[in-house]
Amino acid sequence: SDLQKQEERGELLQPLIFVLLVFCSVLLYFKVSLMDPGFVKSEEEVKACKSEEQSMVTPQVPSNIKMRRCGYCMVKQPMRAKHCQLCQHCVRRYDHHCPWIENCVGEKNHPLFIVYLSVQLVVLLWGGHVAWSGLYFEQSWGWLQHNVLLLMSFLVIVIFTIVVLLLLISHLYLISCNTTTWEFMSHHRISYLRHSELENPFDQGVILNLWRFFC
């Protein structure tokens, strides 16, 4: 059959890989959006604070900075944690609340969020290439009528590709500096950064920052 001939020529391999990537992207989306981003729980208060201090505090961070109690959920916040008004929880190593996944990006799901963005970017680039290869431009109204959906799909893919690419680059840059989106945007309002002698007391070099984040 034609299907068997295409399989023998290897013509089904690329579509199969593309479908698997799309499926993987969907699974990652639900995983990141439904998982615990690192909510600070009251029964883990003391343990969370101790582990956070041991792993995150450096000698350059002022010793007089004390862990404060959240005025909303009344748990003692570890360093780098922040209360999310939308999730109604304090999140450890809070980065931001992402409306795309309807969940916070924090200590537990941040690495997986980066993986999701990477897979999504590959899918978008591949889909854009497929859409572009199907366009044969002609200066006629009939051509536009027959290709308007494909042209609109290509433009939408380009827009989403730019958004995902910029988001991925910005996150990788912040990770390489061992800082979060919240810390980068609100540096002047955060006590442990405002009173520190260094601009970023958590930065331990690009290689070590990336290693500790992903590994």
Short mmCIF file of N, CA, C and O in Angstrom, two decimals, residues 51-119:
data_model
loop_
_atom_site.label_atom_id
_atom_site.label_comp_id
_atom_site.label_asym_id
_atom_site.label_seq_id
_atom_site.Cartn_x
_atom_site.Cartn_y
_atom_site.Cartn_z
N SER A 51 16.14 24.68 55.89
CA SER A 51 16.74 24.20 54.65
C SER A 51 17.01 25.35 53.70
O SER A 51 18.01 25.35 52.98
N GLU A 52 16.13 26.34 53.70
CA GLU A 52 16.33 27.49 52.82
C GLU A 52 17.53 28.31 53.25
O GLU A 52 18.33 28.74 52.42
N GLU A 53 17.70 28.49 54.54
CA GLU A 53 18.83 29.26 55.04
C GLU A 53 20.15 28.56 54.73
O GLU A 53 21.13 29.17 54.34
N GLN A 54 20.17 27.24 54.90
CA GLN A 54 21.40 26.49 54.68
C GLN A 54 21.80 26.47 53.21
O GLN A 54 22.97 26.51 52.88
N SER A 55 20.80 26.42 52.32
CA SER A 55 21.11 26.25 50.90
C SER A 55 21.22 27.56 50.15
O SER A 55 21.93 27.64 49.15
N MET A 56 20.53 28.61 50.62
CA MET A 56 20.45 29.82 49.83
C MET A 56 21.21 31.01 50.42
O MET A 56 21.68 31.86 49.69
N VAL A 57 21.34 31.10 51.74
CA VAL A 57 21.95 32.27 52.34
C VAL A 57 23.47 32.21 52.17
O VAL A 57 24.09 31.19 52.42
N THR A 58 24.05 33.31 51.79
CA THR A 58 25.49 33.41 51.63
C THR A 58 26.01 34.43 52.63
O THR A 58 25.25 35.22 53.18
N PRO A 59 27.34 34.45 52.90
CA PRO A 59 27.89 35.38 53.88
C PRO A 59 27.60 36.85 53.57
O PRO A 59 27.60 37.68 54.44
N GLN A 60 27.34 37.17 52.28
CA GLN A 60 27.11 38.56 51.92
C GLN A 60 25.71 39.04 52.30
O GLN A 60 25.44 40.22 52.28
N VAL A 61 24.79 38.10 52.59
CA VAL A 61 23.44 38.48 52.97
C VAL A 61 23.46 38.94 54.42
O VAL A 61 23.98 38.22 55.28
N PRO A 62 22.93 40.13 54.74
CA PRO A 62 22.97 40.63 56.10
C PRO A 62 22.36 39.65 57.09
O PRO A 62 21.29 39.10 56.85
N SER A 63 23.07 39.43 58.21
CA SER A 63 22.61 38.46 59.20
C SER A 63 21.43 38.97 60.01
O SER A 63 20.75 38.20 60.68
N ASN A 64 21.18 40.30 59.96
CA ASN A 64 20.08 40.85 60.74
C ASN A 64 18.74 40.75 60.04
O ASN A 64 17.72 41.18 60.56
N ILE A 65 18.74 40.21 58.81
CA ILE A 65 17.48 40.03 58.09
C ILE A 65 16.80 38.77 58.61
O ILE A 65 17.32 37.67 58.50
N LYS A 66 15.62 38.94 59.21
CA LYS A 66 14.90 37.81 59.78
C LYS A 66 13.77 37.37 58.85
O LYS A 66 13.24 38.15 58.08
N MET A 67 13.43 36.08 58.95
CA MET A 67 12.33 35.57 58.17
C MET A 67 11.02 36.18 58.68
O MET A 67 10.74 36.15 59.88
N ARG A 68 10.24 36.76 57.80
CA ARG A 68 9.03 37.43 58.22
C ARG A 68 7.82 36.52 58.02
O ARG A 68 7.82 35.62 57.20
N ARG A 69 6.77 36.82 58.77
CA ARG A 69 5.54 36.05 58.67
C ARG A 69 4.62 36.70 57.65
O ARG A 69 4.43 37.92 57.66
N CYS A 70 4.07 35.89 56.76
CA CYS A 70 3.18 36.39 55.72
C CYS A 70 1.91 36.96 56.33
O CYS A 70 1.29 36.32 57.18
N GLY A 71 1.52 38.13 55.90
CA GLY A 71 0.33 38.77 56.43
C GLY A 71 -0.96 38.23 55.85
O GLY A 71 -2.05 38.60 56.32
N TYR A 72 -0.85 37.35 54.85
CA TYR A 72 -2.05 36.81 54.21
C TYR A 72 -2.35 35.39 54.69
O TYR A 72 -3.46 35.11 55.16
N CYS A 73 -1.37 34.48 54.54
CA CYS A 73 -1.61 33.09 54.93
C CYS A 73 -0.95 32.74 56.26
O CYS A 73 -1.05 31.59 56.71
N MET A 74 -0.26 33.72 56.89
CA MET A 74 0.28 33.58 58.24
C MET A 74 1.31 32.47 58.40
O MET A 74 1.45 31.90 59.46
N VAL A 75 2.03 32.13 57.34
CA VAL A 75 3.13 31.19 57.46
C VAL A 75 4.43 31.98 57.46
O VAL A 75 4.49 33.10 56.95
N LYS A 76 5.46 31.43 58.07
CA LYS A 76 6.75 32.09 58.11
C LYS A 76 7.46 31.87 56.78
O LYS A 76 7.75 30.74 56.40
N GLN A 77 7.72 32.95 56.07
CA GLN A 77 8.25 32.85 54.72
C GLN A 77 9.75 32.54 54.71
O GLN A 77 10.52 33.27 55.34
N PRO A 78 10.17 31.50 54.00
CA PRO A 78 11.61 31.30 53.78
C PRO A 78 12.13 32.41 52.88
O PRO A 78 11.37 33.10 52.20
N MET A 79 13.44 32.59 52.87
CA MET A 79 14.03 33.59 51.99
C MET A 79 13.73 33.24 50.53
O MET A 79 13.71 32.08 50.15
N ARG A 80 13.43 34.26 49.73
CA ARG A 80 13.12 34.18 48.31
C ARG A 80 11.69 33.68 48.06
O ARG A 80 11.32 33.42 46.92
N ALA A 81 10.90 33.55 49.12
CA ALA A 81 9.50 33.17 48.96
C ALA A 81 8.64 34.43 48.87
O ALA A 81 9.00 35.49 49.38
N LYS A 82 7.48 34.30 48.24
CA LYS A 82 6.56 35.44 48.10
C LYS A 82 5.13 34.91 48.07
O LYS A 82 4.87 33.82 47.57
N HIS A 83 4.22 35.71 48.61
CA HIS A 83 2.81 35.34 48.59
C HIS A 83 2.20 35.72 47.25
O HIS A 83 2.37 36.84 46.76
N CYS A 84 1.50 34.77 46.63
CA CYS A 84 0.81 35.02 45.37
C CYS A 84 -0.66 35.30 45.66
O CYS A 84 -1.36 34.46 46.22
N GLN A 85 -1.13 36.47 45.26
CA GLN A 85 -2.51 36.86 45.52
C GLN A 85 -3.50 35.99 44.74
O GLN A 85 -4.61 35.74 45.20
N LEU A 86 -3.09 35.52 43.56
CA LEU A 86 -3.99 34.72 42.74
C LEU A 86 -4.10 33.28 43.24
O LEU A 86 -5.18 32.69 43.23
N CYS A 87 -2.98 32.71 43.67
CA CYS A 87 -2.98 31.33 44.18
C CYS A 87 -3.32 31.27 45.67
O CYS A 87 -3.62 30.19 46.19
N GLN A 88 -3.24 32.42 46.37
CA GLN A 88 -3.51 32.48 47.80
C GLN A 88 -2.57 31.59 48.60
O GLN A 88 -2.97 30.95 49.57
N HIS A 89 -1.31 31.52 48.18
CA HIS A 89 -0.28 30.74 48.87
C HIS A 89 1.05 31.46 48.76
O HIS A 89 1.28 32.22 47.80
N CYS A 90 1.93 31.20 49.72
CA CYS A 90 3.32 31.63 49.60
C CYS A 90 4.07 30.56 48.80
O CYS A 90 3.89 29.36 49.03
N VAL A 91 4.90 31.00 47.87
CA VAL A 91 5.61 30.09 46.97
C VAL A 91 7.11 30.23 47.20
O VAL A 91 7.64 31.34 47.19
N ARG A 92 7.78 29.11 47.41
CA ARG A 92 9.23 29.08 47.61
C ARG A 92 9.95 29.42 46.30
O ARG A 92 9.57 28.96 45.23
N ARG A 93 10.99 30.25 46.42
CA ARG A 93 11.74 30.75 45.26
C ARG A 93 10.77 31.19 44.15
O ARG A 93 10.84 30.77 43.01
N TYR A 94 9.88 32.08 44.54
CA TYR A 94 8.83 32.58 43.65
C TYR A 94 9.44 33.30 42.45
O TYR A 94 10.28 34.19 42.61
N ASP A 95 9.01 32.92 41.26
CA ASP A 95 9.46 33.61 40.05
C ASP A 95 8.38 34.55 39.53
O ASP A 95 8.57 35.74 39.45
N HIS A 96 7.22 34.00 39.17
CA HIS A 96 6.10 34.82 38.74
C HIS A 96 4.86 33.94 38.65
O HIS A 96 4.95 32.71 38.67
N HIS A 97 3.70 34.59 38.56
CA HIS A 97 2.46 33.85 38.30
C HIS A 97 2.19 33.92 36.81
O HIS A 97 2.03 35.01 36.24
N CYS A 98 2.17 32.78 36.17
CA CYS A 98 2.04 32.73 34.71
C CYS A 98 0.58 32.53 34.31
O CYS A 98 0.00 31.49 34.59
N PRO A 99 -0.03 33.53 33.65
CA PRO A 99 -1.42 33.36 33.20
C PRO A 99 -1.56 32.31 32.10
O PRO A 99 -2.65 31.79 31.87
N TRP A 100 -0.45 32.01 31.43
CA TRP A 100 -0.45 31.01 30.36
C TRP A 100 -0.79 29.63 30.91
O TRP A 100 -1.54 28.87 30.31
N ILE A 101 -0.23 29.29 32.07
CA ILE A 101 -0.46 27.98 32.68
C ILE A 101 -1.40 28.07 33.88
O ILE A 101 -1.70 27.05 34.50
N GLU A 102 -1.85 29.28 34.22
CA GLU A 102 -2.74 29.50 35.36
C GLU A 102 -2.16 28.91 36.65
O GLU A 102 -2.87 28.26 37.41
N ASN A 103 -0.87 29.13 36.85
CA ASN A 103 -0.20 28.62 38.04
C ASN A 103 1.05 29.45 38.28
O ASN A 103 1.54 30.15 37.39
N CYS A 104 1.55 29.39 39.51
CA CYS A 104 2.81 30.07 39.81
C CYS A 104 3.98 29.26 39.26
O CYS A 104 3.90 28.05 39.13
N VAL A 105 5.04 29.96 38.95
CA VAL A 105 6.31 29.32 38.61
C VAL A 105 7.23 29.53 39.80
O VAL A 105 7.56 30.67 40.14
N GLY A 106 7.60 28.45 40.45
CA GLY A 106 8.39 28.52 41.67
C GLY A 106 9.46 27.46 41.73
O GLY A 106 9.87 26.90 40.70
N GLU A 107 9.88 27.15 42.94
CA GLU A 107 11.02 26.26 43.16
C GLU A 107 10.85 24.88 42.51
O GLU A 107 11.78 24.34 41.92
N LYS A 108 9.66 24.30 42.59
CA LYS A 108 9.46 22.92 42.15
C LYS A 108 9.21 22.78 40.65
O LYS A 108 9.61 21.78 40.05
N ASN A 109 8.51 23.74 40.05
CA ASN A 109 8.14 23.57 38.64
C ASN A 109 8.88 24.49 37.69
O ASN A 109 8.64 24.45 36.48
N HIS A 110 9.80 25.31 38.20
CA HIS A 110 10.54 26.22 37.32
C HIS A 110 11.39 25.47 36.29
O HIS A 110 11.35 25.81 35.10
N PRO A 111 12.19 24.45 36.68
CA PRO A 111 12.97 23.73 35.67
C PRO A 111 12.09 23.07 34.60
O PRO A 111 12.41 23.10 33.40
N LEU A 112 10.96 22.50 35.02
CA LEU A 112 10.06 21.86 34.07
C LEU A 112 9.40 22.91 33.16
O LEU A 112 9.10 22.63 31.99
N PHE A 113 9.18 24.10 33.69
CA PHE A 113 8.63 25.20 32.90
C PHE A 113 9.59 25.57 31.77
O PHE A 113 9.16 25.85 30.64
N ILE A 114 10.89 25.56 32.05
CA ILE A 114 11.89 25.85 31.02
C ILE A 114 11.89 24.75 29.95
O ILE A 114 12.00 25.03 28.75
N VAL A 115 11.77 23.51 30.38
CA VAL A 115 11.70 22.39 29.43
C VAL A 115 10.46 22.53 28.55
O VAL A 115 10.51 22.32 27.33
N TYR A 116 9.34 22.90 29.16
CA TYR A 116 8.10 23.10 28.40
C TYR A 116 8.26 24.19 27.34
O TYR A 116 7.84 24.02 26.19
N LEU A 117 8.86 25.31 27.73
CA LEU A 117 9.08 26.39 26.77
C LEU A 117 9.98 25.94 25.63
O LEU A 117 9.74 26.30 24.46
N SER A 118 11.00 25.14 25.93
CA SER A 118 11.93 24.67 24.90
C SER A 118 11.23 23.76 23.90
O SER A 118 11.39 23.91 22.68
N VAL A 119 10.44 22.82 24.42
CA VAL A 119 9.69 21.91 23.54
C VAL A 119 8.68 22.69 22.71
O VAL A 119 8.50 22.45 21.51
#
